GROMACS .gro file of C-alpha atoms in nm:
model
  131
    1UNK     CA    1  -7.719  -8.493  -5.857
    2UNK     CA    2  -7.566  -8.556  -6.243
    3UNK     CA    3  -7.414  -8.881  -6.235
    4UNK     CA    4  -7.087  -8.797  -6.378
    5UNK     CA    5  -6.952  -9.098  -6.679
    6UNK     CA    6  -6.610  -9.207  -6.776
    7UNK     CA    7  -6.595  -9.481  -7.167
    8UNK     CA    8  -6.964  -9.533  -7.080
    9UNK     CA    9  -6.836  -9.596  -6.601
   10UNK     CA   10  -7.034  -9.409  -6.392
   11UNK     CA   11  -6.815  -9.223  -6.153
   12UNK     CA   12  -6.864  -9.233  -5.726
   13UNK     CA   13  -6.889  -8.867  -5.604
   14UNK     CA   14  -6.516  -8.730  -5.574
   15UNK     CA   15  -6.254  -8.862  -5.204
   16UNK     CA   16  -6.003  -8.667  -5.105
   17UNK     CA   17  -5.797  -8.963  -4.940
   18UNK     CA   18  -5.416  -8.982  -4.766
   19UNK     CA   19  -5.205  -9.129  -5.069
   20UNK     CA   20  -4.877  -9.298  -5.034
   21UNK     CA   21  -4.718  -9.613  -5.229
   22UNK     CA   22  -4.502  -9.890  -5.153
   23UNK     CA   23  -4.346 -10.159  -5.381
   24UNK     CA   24  -4.299 -10.540  -5.359
   25UNK     CA   25  -3.942 -10.515  -5.107
   26UNK     CA   26  -3.953 -10.619  -4.796
   27UNK     CA   27  -3.910 -10.263  -4.541
   28UNK     CA   28  -4.253 -10.213  -4.840
   29UNK     CA   29  -4.408 -10.460  -4.668
   30UNK     CA   30  -4.253 -10.788  -4.446
   31UNK     CA   31  -4.215 -10.960  -4.815
   32UNK     CA   32  -4.129 -10.970  -5.131
   33UNK     CA   33  -4.353 -11.171  -5.382
   34UNK     CA   34  -4.555 -10.856  -5.440
   35UNK     CA   35  -4.933 -11.166  -5.343
   36UNK     CA   36  -5.217 -10.893  -5.280
   37UNK     CA   37  -5.490 -10.929  -5.080
   38UNK     CA   38  -5.729 -11.080  -5.286
   39UNK     CA   39  -5.425 -11.347  -5.463
   40UNK     CA   40  -5.305 -11.118  -5.776
   41UNK     CA   41  -4.949 -10.988  -5.817
   42UNK     CA   42  -4.925 -10.635  -5.808
   43UNK     CA   43  -4.910 -10.379  -6.082
   44UNK     CA   44  -4.760 -10.112  -6.078
   45UNK     CA   45  -4.944  -9.780  -6.174
   46UNK     CA   46  -5.275 -10.028  -6.144
   47UNK     CA   47  -5.267 -10.162  -5.814
   48UNK     CA   48  -5.391 -10.032  -5.428
   49UNK     CA   49  -5.385 -10.099  -5.062
   50UNK     CA   50  -5.690  -9.981  -4.952
   51UNK     CA   51  -5.900 -10.057  -4.621
   52UNK     CA   52  -6.140 -10.270  -4.737
   53UNK     CA   53  -6.441 -10.106  -4.484
   54UNK     CA   54  -6.410  -9.825  -4.729
   55UNK     CA   55  -6.376  -9.910  -5.072
   56UNK     CA   56  -6.415 -10.287  -5.148
   57UNK     CA   57  -6.168 -10.492  -5.313
   58UNK     CA   58  -6.227 -10.565  -5.631
   59UNK     CA   59  -6.348 -10.182  -5.694
   60UNK     CA   60  -6.185  -9.935  -6.006
   61UNK     CA   61  -6.062  -9.676  -5.928
   62UNK     CA   62  -6.013  -9.340  -6.133
   63UNK     CA   63  -5.722  -9.100  -6.032
   64UNK     CA   64  -5.776  -8.760  -6.272
   65UNK     CA   65  -5.349  -8.645  -6.194
   66UNK     CA   66  -5.292  -8.989  -6.206
   67UNK     CA   67  -5.500  -8.921  -6.524
   68UNK     CA   68  -5.567  -9.330  -6.468
   69UNK     CA   69  -5.741  -9.639  -6.360
   70UNK     CA   70  -5.632  -9.862  -6.028
   71UNK     CA   71  -5.820 -10.113  -5.881
   72UNK     CA   72  -5.892 -10.184  -5.476
   73UNK     CA   73  -5.640 -10.523  -5.513
   74UNK     CA   74  -5.447 -10.496  -5.134
   75UNK     CA   75  -5.487 -10.434  -4.745
   76UNK     CA   76  -5.182 -10.330  -4.483
   77UNK     CA   77  -5.195 -10.314  -4.208
   78UNK     CA   78  -5.161  -9.917  -4.143
   79UNK     CA   79  -5.403  -9.831  -4.459
   80UNK     CA   80  -5.770  -9.732  -4.275
   81UNK     CA   81  -5.995  -9.523  -4.391
   82UNK     CA   82  -5.919  -9.263  -4.661
   83UNK     CA   83  -5.629  -9.407  -4.723
   84UNK     CA   84  -5.451  -9.476  -4.984
   85UNK     CA   85  -5.125  -9.704  -5.065
   86UNK     CA   86  -5.012  -9.681  -5.467
   87UNK     CA   87  -4.808 -10.050  -5.563
   88UNK     CA   88  -4.517  -9.892  -5.700
   89UNK     CA   89  -4.181 -10.040  -5.915
   90UNK     CA   90  -3.979 -10.003  -5.694
   91UNK     CA   91  -3.862  -9.837  -5.342
   92UNK     CA   92  -3.644  -9.568  -5.526
   93UNK     CA   93  -4.043  -9.492  -5.697
   94UNK     CA   94  -4.256  -9.541  -5.364
   95UNK     CA   95  -4.042  -9.346  -5.136
   96UNK     CA   96  -4.003  -9.012  -5.402
   97UNK     CA   97  -4.401  -9.051  -5.365
   98UNK     CA   98  -4.397  -8.947  -5.012
   99UNK     CA   99  -4.731  -8.851  -4.830
  100UNK     CA  100  -5.038  -8.620  -5.007
  101UNK     CA  101  -5.390  -8.546  -5.065
  102UNK     CA  102  -5.499  -8.767  -5.425
  103UNK     CA  103  -5.864  -8.652  -5.509
  104UNK     CA  104  -6.048  -8.952  -5.652
  105UNK     CA  105  -6.366  -9.174  -5.841
  106UNK     CA  106  -6.521  -9.510  -5.770
  107UNK     CA  107  -6.661  -9.689  -6.036
  108UNK     CA  108  -6.835  -9.868  -6.158
  109UNK     CA  109  -7.059 -10.025  -6.519
  110UNK     CA  110  -7.343  -9.939  -6.661
  111UNK     CA  111  -7.552 -10.171  -6.507
  112UNK     CA  112  -7.300 -10.276  -6.188
  113UNK     CA  113  -7.431 -10.042  -5.841
  114UNK     CA  114  -7.156  -9.784  -5.688
  115UNK     CA  115  -6.987  -9.905  -5.399
  116UNK     CA  116  -7.188  -9.716  -5.104
  117UNK     CA  117  -7.481  -9.562  -5.276
  118UNK     CA  118  -7.767  -9.529  -5.155
  119UNK     CA  119  -8.065  -9.452  -5.475
  120UNK     CA  120  -7.750  -9.291  -5.681
  121UNK     CA  121  -7.623  -9.062  -5.368
  122UNK     CA  122  -7.318  -9.163  -5.292
  123UNK     CA  123  -7.297  -9.270  -4.863
  124UNK     CA  124  -6.939  -9.316  -4.772
  125UNK     CA  125  -6.900  -9.589  -4.527
  126UNK     CA  126  -6.751  -9.540  -4.174
  127UNK     CA  127  -6.443  -9.533  -4.122
  128UNK     CA  128  -6.324  -9.749  -3.811
  129UNK     CA  129  -6.242  -9.432  -3.588
  130UNK     CA  130  -6.586  -9.269  -3.676
  131UNK     CA  131  -6.784  -9.568  -3.599
   0.00000   0.00000   0.00000
């Protein structure tokens, strides 16, 4: 399998995820400080919540459909398996985002190893439901 590249980063095989959105409000998170699991303040259209058993926190994620790169900085009580929750600027945007399938690619720098790879082949971690 050929390694895909984008601006010096290597891309994983495509991964289809079930996407939703949230913001820093009590209704979405049960709190309103915007502090993520990694201790950073969530950034709209950059922070994404993931299942760390599938995608490690800190992983950069390219979403071609949005034309941007995100970072796995947060987790969520309902984010399990191949689910992602994108952080948006306000509650109205998060609600209108809804739930949809999204194709993503994990990114790694030229010297870094892609999470879940073995001998250059993508190997996704099993989700809790697959164990």
